[in-house]
Coordinates of C-alpha atoms in Angstrom, one line a residue:
M1265 CA -89.8 -29.2 48.8
A1266 CA -86.0 -30.5 48.6
E1267 CA -84.1 -28.6 46.4
D1268 CA -83.0 -30.8 42.9
T1269 CA -79.4 -30.6 43.3
Q1270 CA -78.5 -33.2 40.9
N1271 CA -77.7 -31.0 38.0
I1272 CA -75.0 -28.3 40.6
Q1273 CA -71.6 -28.5 39.4
E1274 CA -68.5 -27.5 41.4
L1275 CA -65.9 -26.3 39.1
T1276 CA -63.0 -24.2 39.8
L1277 CA -62.9 -20.4 38.6
E1278 CA -60.1 -20.8 36.4
D1279 CA -61.8 -23.7 34.2
V1280 CA -65.0 -22.1 34.4
M1281 CA -63.5 -18.6 33.6
G1282 CA -61.1 -20.8 30.8
E1283 CA -63.8 -22.8 28.8
R1284 CA -66.0 -19.8 28.9
F1285 CA -63.4 -17.4 27.0
G1286 CA -62.5 -20.0 24.9
R1287 CA -66.2 -20.3 23.5
Y1288 CA -66.3 -16.1 23.1
S1289 CA -62.8 -16.2 21.4
K1290 CA -63.9 -18.9 19.0
S1291 CA -66.9 -17.0 18.5
I1292 CA -65.2 -13.5 18.3
I1293 CA -63.1 -15.0 15.3
Q1294 CA -65.5 -16.8 13.5
D1295 CA -68.3 -14.3 13.7
R1296 CA -67.3 -11.5 13.5
A1297 CA -63.6 -10.2 13.1
L1298 CA -62.0 -12.6 10.2
P1299 CA -63.7 -13.4 6.7
D1300 CA -65.0 -17.2 4.8
I1301 CA -62.0 -18.2 2.8
R1302 CA -64.6 -19.1 0.5
D1303 CA -66.7 -16.2 -0.3
G1304 CA -64.2 -13.3 1.5
L1305 CA -67.1 -12.0 3.9
K1306 CA -67.3 -11.7 7.7
P1307 CA -70.7 -12.1 8.8
V1308 CA -71.9 -8.5 9.3
Q1309 CA -71.2 -8.2 5.5
R1310 CA -72.5 -11.5 4.2
R1311 CA -76.1 -10.6 6.3
I1312 CA -76.0 -7.0 5.0
L1313 CA -75.6 -8.6 1.3
Y1314 CA -78.2 -11.6 2.0
A1315 CA -81.0 -9.3 3.7
M1316 CA -80.8 -6.5 1.0
N1317 CA -80.8 -9.1 -2.1
K1318 CA -83.7 -10.9 -0.6
D1319 CA -85.7 -7.5 0.4
G1320 CA -85.4 -7.0 -3.7
N1321 CA -82.7 -3.8 -3.1
T1322 CA -80.6 -4.9 -6.3
Y1323 CA -78.9 -2.8 -8.8
D1324 CA -81.6 -2.7 -11.2
K1325 CA -84.1 -1.2 -8.4
G1326 CA -84.5 2.0 -7.4
F1327 CA -82.1 3.2 -4.2
R1328 CA -83.7 2.3 -0.6
K1329 CA -83.1 4.3 3.0
S1330 CA -79.8 2.7 4.4
A1331 CA -81.8 3.0 7.9
K1332 CA -84.5 0.3 6.1
S1333 CA -81.9 -1.8 5.6
V1334 CA -80.1 -2.0 8.7
G1335 CA -82.9 -2.5 10.6
N1336 CA -84.0 -5.3 8.2
V1337 CA -80.3 -7.2 9.3
M1338 CA -80.5 -5.9 12.9
G1339 CA -84.4 -7.7 13.5
N1340 CA -83.7 -10.8 11.4
Y1341 CA -79.9 -11.7 11.6
H1342 CA -77.3 -9.6 12.9
P1343 CA -78.1 -8.5 16.8
H1344 CA -75.5 -6.5 17.8
G1345 CA -76.6 -2.7 17.4
D1346 CA -77.1 -0.7 14.6
S1347 CA -73.6 1.1 14.1
S1348 CA -71.6 -2.0 13.5
I1349 CA -74.4 -2.5 10.5
Y1350 CA -74.2 0.9 9.1
E1351 CA -70.4 1.1 9.4
A1352 CA -69.8 -2.3 7.6
M1353 CA -72.8 -1.0 5.2
V1354 CA -70.9 2.1 4.2
R1355 CA -67.0 0.2 4.0
M1356 CA -69.2 -1.9 1.6
S1357 CA -69.7 1.2 -0.4
Q1358 CA -66.6 2.8 -0.3
D1359 CA -64.6 2.8 -3.9
W1360 CA -60.9 4.0 -2.1
K1361 CA -61.4 0.9 1.0
L1362 CA -62.9 -1.7 -1.7
R1363 CA -61.6 -2.6 -5.5
A1364 CA -64.8 -3.9 -6.0
P1365 CA -67.2 -2.0 -4.1
L1366 CA -70.2 -4.3 -3.3
I1367 CA -72.8 -1.7 -2.6
E1368 CA -73.9 1.6 -3.9
M1369 CA -75.0 4.5 -2.2
H1370 CA -76.6 7.8 -2.4
G1371 CA -75.6 10.6 -0.2
N1372 CA -72.4 10.9 2.5
N1373 CA -70.3 7.6 2.3
G1374 CA -67.3 9.3 4.2
S1375 CA -64.0 10.5 2.1
I1376 CA -60.8 9.3 1.9
D1377 CA -60.0 12.5 4.1
A1378 CA -61.9 9.7 7.0
D1379 CA -64.8 11.9 7.5
P1380 CA -67.6 10.5 8.8
P1381 CA -70.8 9.7 6.7
A1382 CA -74.0 11.2 7.0
A1383 CA -76.5 8.9 9.1
M1384 CA -78.0 6.1 8.3
R1385 CA -81.7 8.5 7.9
Y1386 CA -80.3 10.9 5.5
T1387 CA -78.3 8.1 2.7
E1388 CA -79.7 5.5 0.3
A1389 CA -78.2 2.4 -0.7
R1390 CA -78.4 -0.7 -2.9
L1391 CA -76.3 -3.7 -3.9
S1392 CA -74.1 -2.9 -7.0
K1393 CA -74.1 -4.9 -10.1
I1394 CA -71.3 -7.4 -9.2
S1395 CA -73.1 -7.9 -5.9
G1396 CA -75.2 -9.9 -7.8
T1397 CA -72.9 -12.2 -9.3
M1398 CA -72.5 -12.7 -5.2
L1399 CA -75.7 -13.9 -5.0
Q1400 CA -76.8 -15.4 -8.1
D1401 CA -78.0 -19.2 -7.7
I1402 CA -78.5 -19.2 -3.8
D1403 CA -82.3 -20.1 -4.3
K1404 CA -80.6 -23.4 -5.9
D1405 CA -79.8 -25.1 -2.8
T1406 CA -75.5 -24.1 -3.8
V1407 CA -74.8 -23.0 0.2
D1408 CA -76.6 -24.4 3.4
F1409 CA -78.2 -22.6 5.6
V1410 CA -78.7 -22.4 9.4
P1411 CA -81.5 -20.8 11.7
N1412 CA -80.8 -17.1 12.4
F1413 CA -80.5 -15.8 16.3
D1414 CA -84.3 -16.5 17.4
D1415 CA -84.5 -19.6 14.6
T1416 CA -88.0 -17.1 12.8
E1417 CA -85.7 -16.9 9.6
Q1418 CA -82.8 -18.8 7.6
E1419 CA -79.9 -17.1 6.6
P1420 CA -77.0 -18.8 4.4
T1421 CA -73.5 -19.8 6.2
V1422 CA -71.7 -18.5 2.6
L1423 CA -72.6 -17.2 -0.3
P1424 CA -72.0 -18.6 -4.0
A1425 CA -69.3 -16.1 -5.0
R1426 CA -69.3 -16.0 -8.7
F1427 CA -65.9 -14.5 -8.0
P1428 CA -63.0 -14.6 -5.8
N1429 CA -64.4 -11.6 -3.4
L1430 CA -61.3 -12.8 -1.0
L1431 CA -58.6 -11.4 -2.5
L1432 CA -60.4 -9.1 -4.8
N1433 CA -61.5 -6.8 -2.1
G1434 CA -59.5 -8.0 0.8
A1435 CA -59.8 -7.9 4.0
S1436 CA -59.2 -6.0 7.5
G1437 CA -59.8 -6.8 11.3
I1438 CA -58.7 -7.8 14.7
S1439 CA -60.0 -10.8 17.0
A1440 CA -59.3 -12.5 19.7
G1441 CA -55.3 -14.3 19.7
Y1442 CA -56.0 -13.2 15.5
A1443 CA -55.6 -10.6 12.9
T1444 CA -56.0 -9.9 9.7
E1445 CA -54.7 -7.8 6.3
I1446 CA -55.5 -9.0 3.4
P1447 CA -55.0 -6.3 0.2
P1448 CA -57.6 -6.1 -2.7
H1449 CA -55.9 -7.5 -5.8
N1450 CA -56.4 -6.9 -9.9
L1451 CA -60.4 -9.0 -11.2
N1452 CA -58.3 -9.6 -14.3
E1453 CA -55.4 -11.5 -12.9
L1454 CA -57.4 -13.3 -10.1
I1455 CA -59.5 -14.9 -13.0
D1456 CA -56.3 -15.7 -15.1
A1457 CA -54.7 -17.2 -11.9
I1458 CA -57.6 -19.5 -11.6
V1459 CA -58.2 -20.6 -15.0
Y1460 CA -54.5 -21.4 -15.5
L1461 CA -54.6 -23.4 -11.8
L1462 CA -58.0 -25.2 -12.7
A1463 CA -55.7 -26.5 -16.2
H1464 CA -52.8 -27.1 -13.8
P1465 CA -53.3 -27.9 -10.4
K1466 CA -49.5 -28.7 -9.2
A1467 CA -48.4 -25.1 -10.3
S1468 CA -46.5 -23.3 -7.6
T1469 CA -46.9 -19.4 -6.4
D1470 CA -44.1 -18.9 -9.1
D1471 CA -46.2 -20.2 -12.0
L1472 CA -49.1 -18.3 -10.5
M1473 CA -47.5 -14.6 -9.9
Q1474 CA -47.1 -14.6 -13.8
F1475 CA -50.8 -13.8 -13.9
V1476 CA -51.4 -12.0 -9.7
K1477 CA -48.3 -9.5 -10.3
G1478 CA -49.1 -8.7 -6.5
P1479 CA -51.5 -6.3 -4.8
D1480 CA -53.8 -3.6 -6.9
F1481 CA -54.9 -0.6 -4.5
P1482 CA -58.4 1.3 -5.6
T1483 CA -56.3 4.3 -4.5
G1484 CA -53.4 3.1 -7.1
G1485 CA -49.6 3.9 -5.5
I1486 CA -46.4 2.0 -6.6
I1487 CA -45.3 -1.1 -4.5
Q1488 CA -42.0 -1.7 -4.0
G1489 CA -40.2 -5.0 -3.2
L1490 CA -41.0 -7.9 -5.4
E1491 CA -39.0 -10.5 -2.8
G1492 CA -41.9 -9.0 0.0
I1493 CA -45.0 -9.7 -2.5
K1494 CA -43.0 -13.2 -2.9
K1495 CA -42.8 -14.5 0.3
A1496 CA -46.5 -13.2 1.5
Y1497 CA -47.6 -15.4 -1.3
N1498 CA -45.9 -18.1 0.0
T1499 CA -46.1 -17.8 3.9
G1500 CA -49.2 -15.5 4.3
A1501 CA -46.8 -12.8 5.5
G1502 CA -44.7 -10.0 4.3
R1503 CA -43.9 -6.8 4.1
I1504 CA -43.7 -4.3 1.0
V1505 CA -43.3 -0.6 0.4
L1506 CA -46.0 1.7 -1.1
R1507 CA -45.8 4.9 -2.2
S1508 CA -47.5 7.8 -3.8
K1509 CA -47.4 8.8 -7.4
T1510 CA -45.9 11.5 -7.7
A1511 CA -44.4 14.2 -11.1
F1512 CA -42.5 17.4 -10.8
K1513 CA -44.7 20.0 -12.9
P1514 CA -43.1 23.0 -14.1
L1515 CA -44.4 26.5 -13.1
K1516 CA -44.4 30.2 -13.6
G1517 CA -40.6 32.0 -12.9
G1518 CA -38.7 29.3 -12.7
K1519 CA -40.6 26.8 -10.4
Q1520 CA -41.7 23.6 -9.7
E1521 CA -44.0 22.0 -7.8
I1522 CA -44.3 18.3 -6.7
E1523 CA -47.6 17.2 -7.8
I1524 CA -49.3 14.2 -6.0
T1525 CA -52.5 12.2 -8.1
E1526 CA -51.9 8.8 -6.0
I1527 CA -51.3 7.8 -2.1
P1528 CA -51.0 4.7 -0.2
Y1529 CA -54.0 2.5 0.5
E1530 CA -55.8 3.7 3.7
V1531 CA -54.0 6.7 4.3
N1532 CA -56.0 9.5 5.2
K1533 CA -55.5 12.7 2.9
A1534 CA -56.3 15.2 5.0
L1535 CA -53.3 14.1 7.5
L1536 CA -51.1 13.6 5.3
V1537 CA -51.7 17.3 3.9
K1538 CA -51.6 18.7 6.9
K1539 CA -48.5 16.7 8.1
M1540 CA -46.7 18.4 4.8
D1541 CA -48.0 21.5 6.0
E1542 CA -46.4 21.5 9.5
I1543 CA -43.2 20.5 8.1
R1544 CA -43.2 24.0 5.4
I1545 CA -44.0 25.9 9.3
M1546 CA -41.3 24.7 11.2
K1547 CA -38.9 24.8 8.2
K1548 CA -37.8 21.6 8.7
V1549 CA -37.0 21.6 4.9
E1550 CA -36.3 24.6 3.1
G1551 CA -38.0 25.2 -0.1
I1552 CA -41.3 24.5 0.5
V1553 CA -43.7 27.9 -0.3
E1554 CA -47.0 25.9 0.1
V1555 CA -49.2 22.7 0.3
R1556 CA -52.6 22.9 -1.4
D1557 CA -55.2 20.0 -1.3
E1558 CA -56.8 20.3 -4.8
S1559 CA -58.4 17.3 -5.2
D1560 CA -62.0 17.2 -7.1
R1561 CA -64.8 15.3 -8.4
Q1562 CA -62.5 14.1 -11.2
G1563 CA -59.7 13.0 -8.9
L1564 CA -57.2 12.9 -5.9
T1565 CA -54.3 16.2 -6.6
I1566 CA -51.6 16.9 -3.7
A1567 CA -49.6 20.0 -5.0
V1568 CA -46.5 21.2 -3.4
E1569 CA -45.1 24.4 -4.7
L1570 CA -41.7 25.1 -4.0
K1571 CA -39.2 27.9 -4.3
A1572 CA -37.1 28.6 -7.7
D1573 CA -33.5 27.4 -6.3
A1574 CA -34.8 24.2 -4.2
D1575 CA -34.1 20.7 -4.8
A1576 CA -37.6 19.2 -5.7
Q1577 CA -35.7 15.5 -5.7
G1578 CA -34.3 16.3 -1.9
I1579 CA -37.4 17.8 -0.7
L1580 CA -39.5 14.8 -2.6
N1581 CA -37.1 12.6 -0.4
Y1582 CA -37.3 14.4 2.6
L1583 CA -41.0 13.6 2.4
L1584 CA -41.9 10.4 1.0
K1585 CA -39.2 9.4 4.3
N1586 CA -41.1 11.4 6.9
T1587 CA -44.9 11.2 6.2
D1588 CA -47.3 8.3 5.0
L1589 CA -46.6 10.1 1.2
Q1590 CA -44.5 6.4 1.3
I1591 CA -46.0 3.4 4.3
T1592 CA -44.8 -0.2 4.5
Y1593 CA -47.4 -2.4 4.0
N1594 CA -47.8 -5.9 6.0
F1595 CA -49.8 -8.4 4.6
N1596 CA -51.5 -10.7 7.4
M1597 CA -53.6 -13.1 5.4
V1598 CA -55.7 -15.1 7.8
A1599 CA -59.4 -16.0 7.3
I1600 CA -61.5 -19.2 8.2
H1601 CA -60.8 -22.0 6.2
N1602 CA -62.3 -25.1 6.8
M1603 CA -64.0 -24.1 10.1
R1604 CA -61.0 -22.8 11.7
P1605 CA -58.2 -19.2 11.0
E1606 CA -55.7 -20.1 9.5
R1607 CA -52.8 -18.3 7.8
V1608 CA -53.0 -18.6 3.6
G1609 CA -50.8 -18.0 0.9
L1610 CA -51.9 -17.4 -2.7
K1611 CA -52.2 -20.6 -3.9
T1612 CA -54.0 -22.2 -1.0
S1613 CA -56.3 -18.7 -1.1
L1614 CA -56.9 -19.3 -4.6
Q1615 CA -57.3 -23.6 -4.6
A1616 CA -59.8 -23.0 -1.5
Y1617 CA -62.3 -20.8 -3.9
I1618 CA -61.7 -23.2 -6.9
D1619 CA -62.9 -25.9 -4.7
F1620 CA -65.6 -24.4 -3.6
Q1621 CA -67.4 -23.4 -6.4
R1622 CA -66.9 -27.2 -7.7
E1623 CA -69.2 -27.5 -4.6
V1624 CA -71.3 -24.7 -6.0
I1625 CA -71.5 -25.9 -9.5
T1626 CA -72.6 -29.4 -8.5
K1627 CA -74.9 -28.2 -6.2
R1628 CA -76.9 -26.2 -8.9
T1629 CA -76.4 -28.7 -11.6
Q1630 CA -78.2 -31.3 -9.5
F1631 CA -81.2 -28.4 -8.6
D1632 CA -81.1 -27.8 -12.3
L1633 CA -80.8 -31.5 -13.4
N1634 CA -83.6 -32.3 -10.4
K1635 CA -85.6 -29.4 -11.9
A1636 CA -85.6 -30.6 -15.7
Q1637 CA -86.1 -34.6 -14.3
K1638 CA -89.1 -33.1 -13.3
R1639 CA -90.5 -30.9 -16.0
Q1640 CA -89.8 -33.7 -18.6
H1641 CA -91.9 -36.2 -16.5
I1642 CA -94.6 -33.7 -16.5
I1643 CA -94.6 -33.1 -20.5
D1644 CA -94.4 -36.9 -21.1
G1645 CA -97.5 -37.0 -18.8
L1646 CA -98.9 -33.9 -21.1
I1647 CA -98.3 -35.8 -24.1
K1648 CA -99.7 -38.9 -23.0
A1649 CA -102.8 -37.3 -21.6
L1650 CA -103.0 -35.5 -25.6
S1651 CA -102.1 -39.0 -27.7
I1652 CA -106.0 -40.4 -25.2
L1653 CA -107.5 -36.5 -24.9
D1654 CA -111.3 -37.9 -25.5
E1655 CA -110.9 -40.1 -22.8
V1656 CA -108.9 -37.7 -20.7
I1657 CA -111.8 -35.4 -21.2
K1658 CA -114.7 -38.2 -20.3
T1659 CA -112.8 -39.0 -17.4
I1660 CA -112.1 -36.0 -15.9
R1661 CA -115.8 -34.9 -16.5
A1662 CA -117.2 -37.8 -14.8
S1663 CA -115.3 -37.3 -12.0
K1664 CA -116.8 -36.0 -8.6
N1665 CA -113.8 -33.7 -7.9
R1666 CA -110.7 -33.1 -8.4
K1667 CA -109.2 -35.2 -6.0
D1668 CA -111.4 -38.1 -7.5
A1669 CA -110.4 -36.9 -11.0
K1670 CA -106.9 -37.2 -10.3
Q1671 CA -106.7 -40.5 -8.8
N1672 CA -109.0 -42.0 -11.9
L1673 CA -106.3 -40.7 -14.2
M1674 CA -103.6 -42.7 -12.0
D1675 CA -105.8 -46.1 -12.1
K1676 CA -107.0 -46.1 -16.2
Y1677 CA -104.4 -44.6 -17.4
E1678 CA -101.0 -45.1 -15.5
F1679 CA -100.0 -41.7 -14.6
T1680 CA -97.9 -40.8 -12.0
D1681 CA -99.4 -38.4 -9.8
P1682 CA -97.3 -35.2 -10.7
Q1683 CA -98.5 -36.1 -14.0
A1684 CA -101.9 -36.3 -12.7
E1685 CA -102.2 -33.4 -10.8
A1686 CA -100.8 -31.5 -14.1
I1687 CA -103.5 -32.6 -15.7
V1688 CA -105.9 -31.7 -14.1
T1689 CA -104.6 -28.4 -12.9
L1690 CA -105.1 -27.5 -16.3
Q1691 CA -108.1 -26.1 -17.7
L1692 CA -109.8 -28.0 -20.2
Y1693 CA -109.8 -25.4 -23.0
R1694 CA -106.2 -25.4 -22.5
L1695 CA -105.9 -29.3 -22.4
T1696 CA -107.5 -29.1 -25.6
N1697 CA -105.9 -26.6 -27.3
T1698 CA -102.3 -27.7 -25.9
D1699 CA -99.8 -27.7 -29.3
I1700 CA -98.5 -31.2 -29.5
T1701 CA -95.8 -30.0 -31.3
E1702 CA -94.5 -27.5 -28.8
L1703 CA -94.4 -30.2 -25.9
Q1704 CA -92.3 -31.9 -28.2
Q1705 CA -90.1 -29.8 -29.0
E1706 CA -89.5 -28.7 -25.2
H1707 CA -89.1 -32.4 -24.4
D1708 CA -86.4 -32.3 -26.6
Q1709 CA -84.8 -29.1 -25.4
L1710 CA -85.2 -31.3 -22.1
T1711 CA -83.2 -34.0 -23.1
D1712 CA -80.7 -32.2 -24.5
Q1713 CA -80.2 -30.1 -21.2
I1714 CA -80.1 -33.1 -18.9
A1715 CA -77.7 -34.6 -20.8
T1716 CA -75.5 -31.7 -20.6
L1717 CA -76.5 -31.3 -16.8
T1718 CA -75.7 -35.2 -16.3
D1719 CA -72.5 -35.1 -18.2
I1720 CA -71.2 -32.3 -16.0
L1721 CA -71.9 -33.9 -13.1
A1722 CA -70.2 -36.9 -14.1
N1723 CA -67.4 -35.3 -16.2
D1724 CA -64.6 -33.4 -13.7
A1725 CA -63.2 -31.9 -17.2
S1726 CA -67.1 -30.6 -18.4
L1727 CA -67.5 -29.2 -14.5
R1728 CA -64.3 -26.9 -15.1
K1729 CA -65.2 -25.7 -18.7
V1730 CA -68.0 -24.6 -16.7
M1731 CA -66.2 -22.6 -14.2
R1732 CA -63.9 -21.5 -17.0
S1733 CA -66.8 -20.6 -18.5
Q1734 CA -68.0 -18.3 -15.6
M1735 CA -64.6 -17.1 -14.4
Q1736 CA -64.4 -15.3 -18.2
E1737 CA -67.6 -14.3 -18.0
I1738 CA -67.1 -12.0 -14.5
K1739 CA -64.0 -11.1 -16.2
K1740 CA -65.8 -9.5 -19.1
G1741 CA -68.2 -7.5 -17.5
F1742 CA -66.2 -6.3 -14.4
G1743 CA -62.7 -6.4 -14.9
T1744 CA -60.3 -3.2 -14.9
P1745 CA -57.0 -2.7 -15.7
R1746 CA -54.5 -2.3 -13.1
L1747 CA -54.3 0.9 -10.9
T1748 CA -51.5 0.0 -8.8
Q1749 CA -47.4 0.1 -10.8
I1750 CA -45.0 -2.9 -9.4
E1751 CA -41.3 -2.0 -8.6
D1752 CA -38.6 -4.9 -7.9
Q1753 CA -36.7 -3.6 -5.4
I1754 CA -37.4 -0.8 -2.2
E1755 CA -35.6 2.3 -2.9
E1756 CA -33.2 3.8 -0.3
L1757 CA -34.8 7.5 0.3
K1758 CA -31.5 9.9 1.0
V1759 CA -31.9 12.4 2.4
D1760 CA -29.8 15.3 1.7
R1761 CA -28.4 17.9 4.5
T1762 CA -28.6 20.4 2.4
V1763 CA -32.2 19.9 1.9
M1764 CA -33.0 20.1 5.4
V1765 CA -30.6 23.2 6.6
P1766 CA -30.6 26.9 4.4
D1767 CA -27.2 27.5 3.5
E1768 CA -27.0 30.5 5.4
T1769 CA -23.9 32.3 6.8
V1770 CA -23.9 33.4 10.6
V1771 CA -21.3 34.8 12.9
L1772 CA -20.0 31.5 15.7
M1773 CA -18.3 32.0 19.3
V1774 CA -17.2 29.8 21.1
S1775 CA -16.1 31.1 24.6
H1776 CA -13.3 29.5 26.9
D1777 CA -16.0 29.1 30.1
G1778 CA -18.4 26.6 27.1
Y1779 CA -20.8 29.2 25.9
I1780 CA -21.4 28.8 22.5
K1781 CA -23.9 30.4 20.1
R1782 CA -24.8 31.9 16.6
S1783 CA -25.9 35.2 15.7
S1784 CA -26.3 36.8 12.2
P1785 CA -24.1 38.9 10.5
R1786 CA -26.9 42.0 11.0
S1787 CA -26.6 41.6 14.6
Y1788 CA -23.1 41.4 15.0
Q1789 CA -22.5 43.9 12.9
A1790 CA -24.7 46.4 15.1
S1791 CA -22.9 45.9 18.0
P1792 CA -20.1 46.4 19.2
E1793 CA -17.5 43.3 19.3
N1794 CA -17.5 43.4 23.0
D1795 CA -20.8 43.6 23.5
N1796 CA -20.9 39.6 23.4
G1797 CA -22.6 39.1 26.3
L1798 CA -19.9 36.8 27.9
K1799 CA -19.0 37.3 31.7
E1800 CA -16.3 39.6 32.6
E1801 CA -13.4 37.1 32.9
D1802 CA -14.5 34.4 29.9
Y1803 CA -13.4 35.1 26.1
P1804 CA -13.7 33.7 23.2
I1805 CA -11.9 31.2 21.5
L1806 CA -13.7 31.0 18.6
L1807 CA -14.7 33.7 15.9
K1808 CA -15.1 33.4 12.5
Q1809 CA -17.9 34.0 10.0
V1810 CA -18.9 29.8 8.8
S1811 CA -21.9 28.8 6.9
T1812 CA -25.3 26.5 8.8
L1813 CA -23.7 23.8 6.4
D1814 CA -20.5 23.4 8.3
H1815 CA -19.2 21.5 11.3
L1816 CA -18.2 22.2 14.6
F1817 CA -15.3 20.8 17.4
M1818 CA -14.7 21.7 20.5
F1819 CA -11.6 20.6 22.5
T1820 CA -11.3 20.6 26.4
S1821 CA -9.2 20.7 29.1
K1822 CA -9.5 17.1 30.2
G1823 CA -9.0 15.7 26.4
N1824 CA -12.7 15.6 25.3
M1825 CA -14.1 16.4 21.7
I1826 CA -16.9 17.4 20.9
Y1827 CA -18.8 17.6 17.9
R1828 CA -21.9 19.8 16.9
P1829 CA -23.2 21.1 13.3
I1830 CA -23.7 24.5 13.2
H1831 CA -26.9 24.3 12.5
E1832 CA -27.5 23.1 15.7
V1833 CA -26.1 26.1 18.1
T1834 CA -28.2 28.2 19.3
A1835 CA -29.3 31.1 17.1
A1836 CA -28.7 33.8 19.8
R1837 CA -28.9 38.0 19.3
W1838 CA -24.8 39.0 19.8
K1839 CA -25.5 40.8 22.8
D1840 CA -27.5 37.2 25.0
T1841 CA -25.0 34.7 26.1
G1842 CA -26.1 31.8 24.0
E1843 CA -26.5 28.3 25.4
H1844 CA -23.9 26.6 27.6
I1845 CA -22.5 22.9 26.3
S1846 CA -23.3 21.3 29.3
Q1847 CA -26.9 21.5 28.8
S1848 CA -26.4 19.2 26.1
I1849 CA -23.1 17.4 27.1
G1850 CA -22.1 16.7 30.3
L1851 CA -19.0 18.4 31.9
A1852 CA -17.3 18.6 35.2
D1853 CA -16.8 22.0 36.9
D1854 CA -13.5 22.0 36.4
E1855 CA -13.3 21.4 32.4
D1856 CA -13.3 24.3 30.4
M1857 CA -12.8 24.8 26.3
I1858 CA -9.0 25.8 24.9
G1859 CA -9.6 25.1 21.6
A1860 CA -12.4 24.4 18.4
Y1861 CA -12.3 24.4 15.0
T1862 CA -14.6 24.3 12.1
F1863 CA -14.8 22.7 8.4

């Protein structure tokens, strides 16, 4: 039998690789790394929340093993390995990463010191209360569903999201050609901005910044640089300085300590403490006695104990400049918007959320309207049946079976199919005992409900009123005060050299041949002056007591000038030769020192 070659195509490797990698990149961008602008979630996060909700693993029920939820998500929705699912679940439970955690977890879920969480077989989890509002009304046809990876289940393409999760909890991720870094914000401020934007669709970014002052990190801290925030909110990209919250605390004996109670977002506290302690050990700054991590269940505290005569502000400035006590945070607000990655500003993000909520409210209202109309239609049938109850009962009893009874009711009394079905479904004793007054009351309530729902669908002002009401309800239930302070200007950190260099008296020597050293007065006094480590033909051109804060200028026979701070001169015993200046600066073989001065 001849081979079927009709479906074989000849393609160049370049075309195949380009097309396949394009598909792969699109999958990475849309299905893994970047959040959706509407609900602020990546696919793995959305699948976790949906699966836990569907499984009844909600805030008002008991905790369940994390491994059970991970297995459920992996088996039904996200076939990418359990570690990525569990990592996403853990991150959504960490209150130092998310402004409003979406999952509650019992057990070790990691720490701000970057300690790993316990294995999923040990921890337990459930949805947080605010997560319930993310999924609220998902059963009312508010969002689209698509088949899962093996066509055995349906999963949502987006969650209804009663609050603006993208800006509330932020996002971070890297994909093929794109990266995103969206900071967390304050829920109260976001909702106030949404309410304002609903009433003023043409509002500018500056108008919205009356409400959204800037990011609000779960770890607090102090933001510096209002211009960076404005740029980020206008363009989606910008830079701010984020520093720790510190205070000077007096101690006994005239000492004091720097007390750090808030650190920048996503800074590893353990590494920060280690770095500051290394500065103390290496004596890169003068005056630090001890660095202690005093954090406990009550909150974060790092204590930097200082000597009695230490320059506290100078040391703090040095630590801010040389450790992660102060960092630069770069906005890169990229999200999936209209099915493609887009860098978005504040107004675009809020407007996209408003547009999405219009769609959700419209679909929910239509669902509720259809349900109310169907119920009212049934009530109409039951009221009609009660008005001719004897005839209805007689017809039912005369019928051969349920199907025949239903058809007879439709033929004789012009009941519709749903009405006849409702009548025959009721047992006769319930039909005879039904109070027509109660039915009439329900009918009137449904009439009012239908009128309200119809008005929402027909009147944009009514829809906006519903959205405002929802937003205010979320604000009342979950709003919290701002944690991060904002300062207009970026403070320039000036580090005084005296902070880094102890003021010590030393004996400085510079020789004709270019040898240089500094010794302690004790070492100098313990040895004869001529026992200075120099060769017989060499001799000092400068020998004097100086301070380590002084400056040294040296002049050579070829007219070169060499500058060296005294504290950078190699410390050596008086008997030692010291270092040759050519070790740090190139000199000619026949070039000598002819003069040296300090001040």
